[in-house]
Tab-separated table of C-alpha atoms and ligand atoms in Angstrom:
chain	number	residue	atom	x	y	z
B	1	MET	CA	-6.054	-49.124	177.674
B	2	ARG	CA	-8.571	-47.844	175.086
B	3	GLU	CA	-10.752	-50.597	173.625
B	4	LYS	CA	-9.865	-51.350	169.987
B	5	ARG	CA	-13.028	-51.040	167.887
B	6	VAL	CA	-13.206	-51.411	164.134
B	7	LEU	CA	-16.158	-50.153	162.101
B	8	VAL	CA	-16.402	-52.106	158.849
B	9	THR	CA	-18.835	-50.958	156.163
B	10	GLY	CA	-19.892	-53.573	153.634
B	11	SER	CA	-19.205	-56.064	156.420
B	12	CYS	CA	-21.034	-58.911	154.659
B	13	GLY	CA	-19.182	-58.494	151.380
B	14	LEU	CA	-16.068	-60.307	150.270
B	15	ILE	CA	-13.546	-57.860	151.704
B	16	GLY	CA	-15.644	-56.532	154.566
B	17	SER	CA	-16.326	-59.981	156.039
B	18	GLU	CA	-12.655	-60.939	155.817
B	19	VAL	CA	-11.679	-57.679	157.527
B	20	CYS	CA	-14.187	-58.338	160.341
B	21	LEU	CA	-12.666	-61.774	161.006
B	22	HIS	CA	-9.077	-60.601	160.694
B	23	PHE	CA	-9.492	-57.658	163.077
B	24	HIS	CA	-11.463	-59.847	165.508
B	25	ARG	CA	-8.509	-62.248	165.608
B	26	ALA	CA	-6.250	-59.258	166.299
B	27	GLY	CA	-8.296	-58.367	169.409
B	28	TYR	CA	-10.687	-55.733	168.026
B	29	SER	CA	-14.370	-55.599	168.797
B	30	VAL	CA	-16.211	-55.492	165.490
B	31	ILE	CA	-19.063	-53.245	164.378
B	32	GLY	CA	-20.441	-54.047	160.929
B	33	LEU	CA	-22.592	-51.972	158.594
B	34	ASP	CA	-24.328	-53.614	155.635
B	35	ASN	CA	-27.876	-53.531	154.291
B	36	ASN	CA	-27.434	-56.440	151.846
B	37	GLN	CA	-27.622	-53.973	148.985
B	38	ARG	CA	-25.638	-56.488	146.911
B	39	ALA	CA	-28.840	-58.518	146.561
B	40	VAL	CA	-30.565	-55.399	145.209
B	41	PHE	CA	-27.729	-54.640	142.783
B	42	PHE	CA	-27.313	-58.218	141.499
B	43	GLY	CA	-30.443	-60.157	142.478
B	44	PRO	CA	-30.628	-63.306	144.623
B	45	GLU	CA	-27.222	-64.597	143.427
B	46	GLY	CA	-25.588	-61.585	145.053
B	47	ASP	CA	-27.310	-62.145	148.403
B	48	THR	CA	-24.881	-61.947	151.316
B	49	SER	CA	-27.137	-62.974	154.208
B	50	TRP	CA	-25.183	-66.261	154.502
B	51	SER	CA	-22.162	-64.121	155.237
B	52	LEU	CA	-23.933	-62.274	158.056
B	53	ASP	CA	-24.750	-65.633	159.669
B	54	ARG	CA	-21.079	-66.561	159.377
B	55	LEU	CA	-19.972	-63.348	161.084
B	56	ARG	CA	-22.472	-63.852	163.909
B	57	THR	CA	-21.266	-67.418	164.392
B	58	ASN	CA	-17.562	-66.687	164.275
B	59	ILE	CA	-17.252	-63.338	166.021
B	60	PRO	CA	-18.590	-63.296	169.576
B	61	GLY	CA	-20.219	-59.909	170.240
B	62	TYR	CA	-20.320	-58.976	166.538
B	63	GLU	CA	-22.572	-55.912	166.308
B	64	HIS	CA	-24.477	-55.456	163.048
B	65	HIS	CA	-26.154	-52.304	161.729
B	66	GLU	CA	-28.413	-52.575	158.724
B	67	ILE	CA	-27.792	-49.040	157.533
B	68	ASP	CA	-27.679	-47.695	153.996
B	69	MET	CA	-24.468	-45.746	153.325
B	70	ARG	CA	-26.600	-43.125	151.596
B	71	ASP	CA	-28.495	-42.394	154.805
B	72	ARG	CA	-26.309	-39.516	155.949
B	73	GLU	CA	-27.939	-38.980	159.338
B	74	ARG	CA	-27.708	-42.634	160.349
B	75	VAL	CA	-24.116	-42.993	159.163
B	76	LEU	CA	-23.063	-39.852	161.071
B	77	ARG	CA	-24.932	-40.986	164.193
B	78	LEU	CA	-23.302	-44.425	164.086
B	79	VAL	CA	-19.795	-42.942	164.029
B	80	GLU	CA	-20.743	-40.472	166.761
B	81	ASN	CA	-22.137	-43.209	169.000
B	82	LYS	CA	-19.425	-45.806	168.387
B	83	ARG	CA	-16.266	-43.662	167.983
B	84	PRO	CA	-14.405	-46.491	166.211
B	85	THR	CA	-10.625	-46.601	166.594
B	86	VAL	CA	-10.277	-47.881	163.023
B	87	ILE	CA	-12.658	-47.433	160.081
B	88	VAL	CA	-12.570	-49.749	157.063
B	89	HIS	CA	-14.851	-48.705	154.228
B	90	THR	CA	-15.687	-51.470	151.765
B	91	ALA	CA	-19.412	-50.900	151.108
B	92	ALA	CA	-19.923	-50.061	147.454
B	93	GLN	CA	-21.735	-50.663	144.234
B	94	PRO	CA	-18.762	-52.668	142.929
B	95	SER	CA	-19.594	-53.363	139.287
B	96	HIS	CA	-18.104	-51.512	136.354
B	97	ASP	CA	-20.879	-52.723	134.019
B	98	ARG	CA	-23.870	-52.400	136.341
B	99	ALA	CA	-23.230	-48.702	137.081
B	100	ALA	CA	-24.545	-47.450	133.737
B	101	GLN	CA	-27.987	-48.915	134.507
B	102	ILE	CA	-28.160	-47.374	137.993
B	103	PRO	CA	-26.173	-44.111	137.838
B	104	PHE	CA	-27.798	-42.445	140.849
B	105	ASP	CA	-27.537	-45.526	143.082
B	106	ASP	CA	-23.945	-45.980	141.985
B	107	PHE	CA	-22.798	-42.406	142.637
B	108	ASP	CA	-24.824	-41.942	145.813
B	109	THR	CA	-23.429	-45.164	147.276
B	110	ASN	CA	-19.835	-44.882	146.114
B	111	ALA	CA	-19.098	-41.168	146.229
B	112	VAL	CA	-21.693	-39.669	148.588
B	113	GLY	CA	-21.651	-42.693	150.936
B	114	THR	CA	-17.872	-42.295	151.272
B	115	LEU	CA	-18.258	-38.577	151.987
B	116	ASN	CA	-20.845	-39.344	154.701
B	117	LEU	CA	-18.417	-41.696	156.425
B	118	LEU	CA	-15.385	-39.424	156.037
B	119	GLU	CA	-17.275	-36.524	157.548
B	120	GLY	CA	-18.390	-38.727	160.462
B	121	ALA	CA	-14.744	-39.694	160.960
B	122	ARG	CA	-13.556	-36.061	160.820
B	123	ARG	CA	-16.116	-34.991	163.418
B	124	TRP	CA	-15.814	-37.859	165.889
B	125	SER	CA	-12.835	-40.096	165.157
B	126	PRO	CA	-10.284	-37.917	163.343
B	127	GLU	CA	-7.315	-39.841	164.667
B	128	SER	CA	-8.637	-43.255	163.690
B	129	PRO	CA	-6.987	-44.826	160.645
B	130	PHE	CA	-9.490	-44.719	157.762
B	131	LEU	CA	-9.012	-47.343	155.039
B	132	HIS	CA	-10.965	-47.101	151.836
B	133	MET	CA	-11.283	-49.736	149.122
B	134	SER	CA	-10.746	-47.958	145.847
B	135	THR	CA	-10.187	-49.637	142.493
B	136	ASN	CA	-7.831	-49.786	139.534
B	137	LYS	CA	-10.768	-48.503	137.457
B	138	VAL	CA	-9.801	-45.009	138.661
B	139	TYR	CA	-7.107	-45.240	135.957
B	140	GLY	CA	-9.908	-45.639	133.411
B	141	ASP	CA	-8.888	-47.313	130.176
B	142	ARG	CA	-5.557	-45.443	130.122
B	143	PRO	CA	-3.569	-48.681	130.720
B	144	ASN	CA	-4.953	-49.843	127.343
B	145	ALA	CA	-2.943	-47.084	125.634
B	146	LEU	CA	0.327	-48.724	126.731
B	147	ALA	CA	2.235	-50.689	124.102
B	148	LEU	CA	1.511	-54.399	124.580
B	149	VAL	CA	3.025	-57.644	123.379
B	150	GLU	CA	0.791	-60.585	122.530
B	151	LYS	CA	1.998	-63.844	124.045
B	152	GLU	CA	0.556	-67.298	123.520
B	153	THR	CA	-2.018	-67.066	126.310
B	154	ARG	CA	-1.842	-63.444	127.500
B	155	TRP	CA	-1.115	-59.805	126.767
B	156	ASP	CA	1.803	-58.129	128.522
B	157	TYR	CA	3.399	-54.690	128.708
B	158	ALA	CA	6.014	-54.069	126.046
B	159	ASP	CA	7.714	-51.235	127.938
B	160	PRO	CA	10.180	-52.453	130.598
B	161	GLU	CA	9.154	-49.402	132.692
B	162	PHE	CA	6.002	-51.360	133.550
B	163	ARG	CA	7.692	-54.690	134.183
B	164	ALA	CA	6.563	-54.586	137.836
B	165	GLY	CA	3.075	-53.384	136.876
B	166	ILE	CA	1.111	-50.136	137.050
B	167	PRO	CA	2.378	-47.709	139.737
B	168	GLU	CA	0.261	-45.234	141.740
B	169	SER	CA	1.788	-42.330	139.776
B	170	PHE	CA	-0.083	-43.478	136.650
B	171	SER	CA	-2.518	-40.767	135.496
B	172	ILE	CA	-6.193	-41.109	136.408
B	173	ASP	CA	-7.070	-38.281	134.032
B	174	GLN	CA	-8.487	-38.047	130.485
B	175	SER	CA	-9.591	-41.601	129.934
B	176	LEU	CA	-12.814	-43.607	129.807
B	177	HIS	CA	-13.670	-44.781	133.298
B	178	SER	CA	-17.262	-46.104	133.223
B	179	LEU	CA	-19.653	-44.430	135.650
B	180	PHE	CA	-18.368	-46.820	138.317
B	181	GLY	CA	-14.755	-45.712	137.707
B	182	ALA	CA	-15.886	-42.090	137.954
B	183	SER	CA	-17.829	-42.553	141.221
B	184	LYS	CA	-14.900	-44.491	142.701
B	185	ALA	CA	-12.400	-41.852	141.509
B	186	ALA	CA	-14.527	-39.232	143.306
B	187	SER	CA	-14.394	-41.251	146.537
B	188	ASP	CA	-10.661	-41.998	146.094
B	189	LEU	CA	-9.934	-38.245	145.797
B	190	LEU	CA	-12.138	-37.443	148.803
B	191	VAL	CA	-10.247	-39.979	150.909
B	192	GLN	CA	-6.915	-38.495	149.832
B	193	GLU	CA	-8.230	-34.991	150.480
B	194	TYR	CA	-9.388	-35.742	154.031
B	195	GLY	CA	-5.869	-37.080	154.595
B	196	ARG	CA	-4.017	-34.146	153.093
B	197	TYR	CA	-6.371	-31.249	153.926
B	198	PHE	CA	-7.429	-32.359	157.416
B	199	ASN	CA	-4.275	-34.346	158.180
B	200	MET	CA	-6.263	-37.502	158.862
B	201	PRO	CA	-4.685	-40.991	158.628
B	202	THR	CA	-6.499	-42.037	155.444
B	203	CYS	CA	-5.548	-44.525	152.777
B	204	ALA	CA	-7.112	-45.444	149.425
B	205	LEU	CA	-6.359	-48.950	148.190
B	206	ARG	CA	-6.786	-49.272	144.438
B	207	GLY	CA	-7.755	-52.894	144.119
B	208	GLY	CA	-6.998	-55.173	141.218
B	209	CYS	CA	-9.099	-58.369	141.324
B	210	LEU	CA	-9.881	-59.049	144.965
B	211	THR	CA	-11.109	-62.552	145.477
B	212	GLY	CA	-11.353	-65.502	147.804
B	213	PRO	CA	-13.606	-68.289	149.004
B	214	ASN	CA	-16.216	-65.935	150.463
B	215	HIS	CA	-17.051	-64.060	147.292
B	216	SER	CA	-20.603	-64.271	145.959
B	217	GLY	CA	-19.271	-63.884	142.418
B	218	VAL	CA	-21.768	-62.921	139.710
B	219	GLU	CA	-21.323	-62.325	135.986
B	220	LEU	CA	-20.965	-58.576	136.458
B	221	HIS	CA	-18.599	-58.689	139.411
B	222	GLY	CA	-16.108	-61.155	140.873
B	223	PHE	CA	-14.341	-62.642	137.861
B	224	LEU	CA	-12.511	-65.640	139.378
B	225	SER	CA	-15.273	-66.587	141.789
B	226	TYR	CA	-17.863	-66.487	139.009
B	227	LEU	CA	-15.601	-68.335	136.561
B	228	ILE	CA	-15.057	-71.186	139.027
B	229	ARG	CA	-18.723	-71.330	139.906
B	230	CYS	CA	-19.519	-71.653	136.176
B	231	ASN	CA	-16.892	-74.373	135.874
B	232	LEU	CA	-18.427	-76.377	138.722
B	233	ILE	CA	-22.019	-76.181	137.477
B	234	GLY	CA	-21.157	-76.462	133.764
B	235	LYS	CA	-22.559	-73.013	133.025
B	236	GLU	CA	-21.290	-71.194	129.943
B	237	TYR	CA	-18.784	-68.445	130.760
B	238	LYS	CA	-18.778	-65.506	128.344
B	239	VAL	CA	-15.430	-64.064	127.300
B	240	PHE	CA	-15.695	-60.469	126.090
B	241	GLY	CA	-13.044	-59.669	123.471
B	242	TYR	CA	-9.236	-59.448	123.511
B	243	LYS	CA	-9.021	-63.174	122.575
B	244	GLY	CA	-9.482	-64.135	126.225
B	245	LYS	CA	-5.898	-63.036	126.808
B	246	GLN	CA	-6.815	-60.043	128.986
B	247	VAL	CA	-4.815	-60.089	132.209
B	248	ARG	CA	-6.061	-59.521	135.775
B	249	ASP	CA	-4.054	-59.636	138.990
B	250	ASN	CA	-5.716	-61.546	141.778
B	251	ILE	CA	-5.294	-61.149	145.493
B	252	HIS	CA	-6.824	-63.233	148.259
B	253	SER	CA	-9.140	-61.230	150.541
B	254	GLU	CA	-7.117	-62.324	153.580
B	255	ASP	CA	-3.998	-60.679	152.163
B	256	VAL	CA	-6.055	-57.501	151.705
B	257	ALA	CA	-7.248	-57.613	155.331
B	258	HIS	CA	-3.715	-58.333	156.488
B	259	PHE	CA	-2.477	-55.164	154.778
B	260	MET	CA	-5.283	-53.115	156.324
B	261	LEU	CA	-4.259	-54.225	159.800
B	262	ALA	CA	-0.612	-53.330	159.071
B	263	PHE	CA	-1.714	-49.845	157.978
B	264	ALA	CA	-3.994	-49.439	161.020
B	265	GLN	CA	-1.064	-50.236	163.300
B	266	ARG	CA	1.265	-47.732	161.614
B	267	PRO	CA	-0.899	-45.297	159.648
B	268	ARG	CA	0.212	-42.568	157.258
B	269	CYS	CA	-1.800	-39.596	155.937
B	270	GLY	CA	-3.523	-39.442	152.561
B	271	GLU	CA	-1.783	-42.502	151.113
B	272	VAL	CA	-2.697	-44.347	147.934
B	273	TYR	CA	-1.559	-47.864	147.078
B	274	ASN	CA	-2.258	-50.204	144.209
B	275	LEU	CA	-3.298	-53.474	145.785
B	276	GLY	CA	-3.555	-56.592	143.681
B	277	GLY	CA	-1.795	-59.891	143.218
B	278	GLY	CA	0.971	-58.282	141.178
B	279	LEU	CA	2.648	-60.033	138.281
B	280	ASP	CA	3.118	-63.311	140.203
B	281	ASN	CA	-0.595	-63.744	140.855
B	282	SER	CA	-1.811	-62.478	137.507
B	283	CYS	CA	-3.529	-64.572	134.864
B	284	SER	CA	-5.417	-64.160	131.633
B	285	ILE	CA	-8.929	-65.570	131.300
B	286	LEU	CA	-7.581	-68.424	129.158
B	287	GLU	CA	-4.996	-69.178	131.851
B	288	ALA	CA	-7.696	-69.015	134.543
B	289	PHE	CA	-9.708	-71.648	132.638
B	290	SER	CA	-6.706	-74.010	132.663
B	291	LEU	CA	-6.000	-73.400	136.340
B	292	ALA	CA	-9.653	-73.992	137.273
B	293	GLU	CA	-9.792	-77.144	135.158
B	294	GLU	CA	-6.703	-78.527	136.896
B	295	VAL	CA	-8.318	-78.020	140.297
B	296	THR	CA	-11.872	-79.167	139.550
B	297	GLU	CA	-11.039	-81.724	136.831
B	298	ARG	CA	-14.008	-80.389	134.864
B	299	ALA	CA	-13.822	-78.782	131.443
B	300	GLN	CA	-14.723	-75.099	131.382
B	301	VAL	CA	-17.678	-74.372	129.141
B	302	TRP	CA	-17.205	-70.998	127.481
B	303	THR	CA	-18.122	-68.856	124.558
B	304	TYR	CA	-16.380	-65.963	122.886
B	305	LEU	CA	-17.969	-62.577	122.122
B	306	ASP	CA	-16.005	-60.181	119.928
B	307	THR	CA	-17.013	-57.002	121.714
B	308	PRO	CA	-14.895	-56.210	124.765
B	309	ARG	CA	-16.458	-54.783	127.906
B	310	MET	CA	-16.542	-51.011	127.647
B	311	GLY	CA	-13.438	-49.599	129.335
B	312	GLY	CA	-12.236	-53.070	130.405
B	313	HIS	CA	-8.468	-53.412	130.820
B	314	ILE	CA	-6.513	-55.458	128.290
B	315	CYS	CA	-3.632	-55.965	130.685
B	316	TYR	CA	-3.523	-54.805	134.271
B	317	TYR	CA	-1.357	-55.848	137.160
B	318	SER	CA	-0.410	-53.787	140.191
B	319	ASP	CA	3.055	-52.553	141.019
B	320	LEU	CA	3.304	-53.385	144.739
B	321	THR	CA	6.677	-51.684	145.260
B	322	ASN	CA	5.424	-48.733	147.342
B	323	MET	CA	3.312	-50.669	149.789
B	324	GLN	CA	6.038	-53.234	150.292
B	325	ALA	CA	8.573	-50.447	150.909
B	326	HIS	CA	6.289	-48.726	153.459
B	327	TYR	CA	5.095	-51.972	155.107
B	328	PRO	CA	7.876	-54.562	154.736
B	329	GLU	CA	6.105	-56.737	157.319
B	330	TRP	CA	3.362	-57.311	154.720
B	331	SER	CA	3.590	-59.635	151.752
B	332	ILE	CA	1.307	-61.810	149.681
B	333	THR	CA	0.835	-65.149	151.403
B	334	ARG	CA	-1.524	-66.928	148.965
B	335	SER	CA	-0.500	-68.092	145.513
B	336	LEU	CA	-3.031	-67.947	142.713
B	337	ASN	CA	-3.268	-71.753	142.739
B	338	ASP	CA	-4.041	-71.818	146.467
B	339	THR	CA	-6.697	-69.155	146.009
B	340	ILE	CA	-8.359	-71.021	143.151
B	341	ARG	CA	-8.406	-74.209	145.200
B	342	GLU	CA	-10.044	-72.401	148.145
B	343	ILE	CA	-12.662	-70.799	145.917
B	344	ALA	CA	-13.499	-74.154	144.319
B	345	ASP	CA	-13.833	-75.836	147.734
B	346	SER	CA	-16.059	-73.070	149.018
B	347	TRP	CA	-18.353	-73.122	145.960
B	348	SER	CA	-18.577	-76.913	146.133
B	349	SER	CA	-19.917	-76.828	149.659
B	350	ARG	CA	-22.138	-73.776	149.114
B	351	LEU	CA	-23.650	-75.312	145.967
B	352	ALA	CA	-24.251	-78.598	147.811
B	353	THR	CA	-26.158	-76.696	150.529
B	354	MET	CA	-28.193	-74.793	147.929
B	355	HIS	CA	-29.162	-78.025	146.215
B	356	SER	CA	-30.103	-79.769	149.419
B	357	VAL	CA	-32.679	-77.084	150.383
P	1	NAD	N1	-13.824	-57.573	144.371
P	1	NAD	C1	-13.052	-56.938	143.525
P	1	NAD	O1	-12.552	-57.524	142.581
P	1	NAD	C2	-12.738	-55.475	143.717
P	1	NAD	C3	-11.755	-54.907	142.903
P	1	NAD	C4	-11.400	-53.582	143.099
P	1	NAD	C5	-12.028	-52.841	144.071
P	1	NAD	N2	-12.988	-53.402	144.844
P	1	NAD	C6	-13.642	-52.572	145.864
P	1	NAD	O2	-13.557	-53.210	147.109
P	1	NAD	C7	-14.721	-52.939	147.874
P	1	NAD	C8	-15.318	-54.227	148.372
P	1	NAD	O3	-15.606	-55.045	147.261
P	1	NAD	P1	-16.241	-56.472	147.464
P	1	NAD	O4	-15.764	-57.310	146.342
P	1	NAD	O5	-16.048	-56.913	148.863
P	1	NAD	O6	-17.764	-56.124	147.202
P	1	NAD	P2	-19.066	-56.872	147.752
P	1	NAD	O7	-20.167	-56.504	146.834
P	1	NAD	O8	-18.773	-58.311	148.006
P	1	NAD	O9	-19.282	-56.165	149.165
P	1	NAD	C9	-19.814	-54.881	149.286
P	1	NAD	C10	-20.839	-54.928	150.421
P	1	NAD	O10	-21.351	-53.593	150.573
P	1	NAD	C11	-22.745	-53.671	150.799
P	1	NAD	N3	-23.346	-52.427	150.313
P	1	NAD	C12	-23.423	-52.001	149.046
P	1	NAD	N4	-24.071	-50.845	148.988
P	1	NAD	C13	-24.411	-50.515	150.256
P	1	NAD	C14	-25.097	-49.420	150.825
P	1	NAD	N5	-25.607	-48.436	150.066
P	1	NAD	N6	-25.254	-49.391	152.162
P	1	NAD	C15	-24.772	-50.406	152.951
P	1	NAD	N7	-24.129	-51.480	152.452
P	1	NAD	C16	-23.955	-51.532	151.120
P	1	NAD	C17	-23.215	-54.883	149.986
P	1	NAD	O11	-24.429	-55.424	150.475
P	1	NAD	C18	-22.042	-55.834	150.110
P	1	NAD	O12	-22.212	-56.769	151.159
P	1	NAD	C19	-15.614	-52.084	147.002
P	1	NAD	O13	-15.380	-50.741	147.291
P	1	NAD	C20	-15.128	-52.393	145.606
P	1	NAD	O14	-15.352	-51.327	144.710
P	1	NAD	C21	-13.357	-54.707	144.688
């Protein structure tokens, strides 16, 4: 039988590290690619070297390659040498806000890096399922044009057509995306195109808020993780506009990895799915404060700024109907409360270690 080998880019990040562990448990040998670029994008708070140690400890035979996704020759050579049977692409500049300060790094990593990997896959592993982490920011600020109702602690869609959330058929065109949304839309289209044009088993997953205990959340990326970290250390959390009632749907990284394995086992070509917590695991920032306070028993310190983040969604939650119809064996296993508890536990022990050094 052919050895099952997964190549995971961004292997030290939130999603990448979870995918490495999940596929290892499913009997895959794991090849990771990550150059700790997160520490360059976000400074020492974004450093993921602790995560590399964790992978080395928990995955016997874990093979790590410190390669930059922008280094076309090295990315192509890695795929040629390893011929992975599954490719999971999670390496990215992940911040909506940071992209405007580093437009070349953002586009070269997100769009060109994805092209480098897709082309490696087409040349040497064309039959291997190729999963790409895309984002709901490909829809730009178009969801903000939907009619909304204001509830006591959150915004919601007024139109019953969107009761289950935003579907994949929602337009990605003619809206404000941020440079990040544009570079991710480019990579999302490339992934679809390699599926449809070359008949490769590719899939773009348009993430809502992906989270979990292994996130190195920072102000510019990783909303729940950062919010809980602020709660625990008494740091002021800044709310940008929309009365703090803006809604995000949150999904535990393990549920993301679980879906990726389901797709790898029964792939389809050129698919796109919205992947978030859906309505059940959605919350506004105000609601997230209350949930965090219940878990940590500490008051959230926060301040309100009138100006919303450019292009930020007022209300977004994913319609999961398509992925559940195609993969009925998959479902969300972690409630929002469970996820918040896990994040708080993880930050508590990581912060204790930081303070003891
Ligand atoms: N976390 C979220 O809320 C969220 C939401 C929607 C979409 N996504 C997407 O999911 C994917 C994973 O997100 P995440 O939260 O795990 O991000 P993350 O920042 O935790 O992980 C990304 C990893 O990629 C690595 N990386 C970045 N640039 C690289 C480069 N040029 N070469 C090699 N490695 C590089 C980083 O060092 C980091 O470890 C990204 O594509 C992101 O856009 C994330």
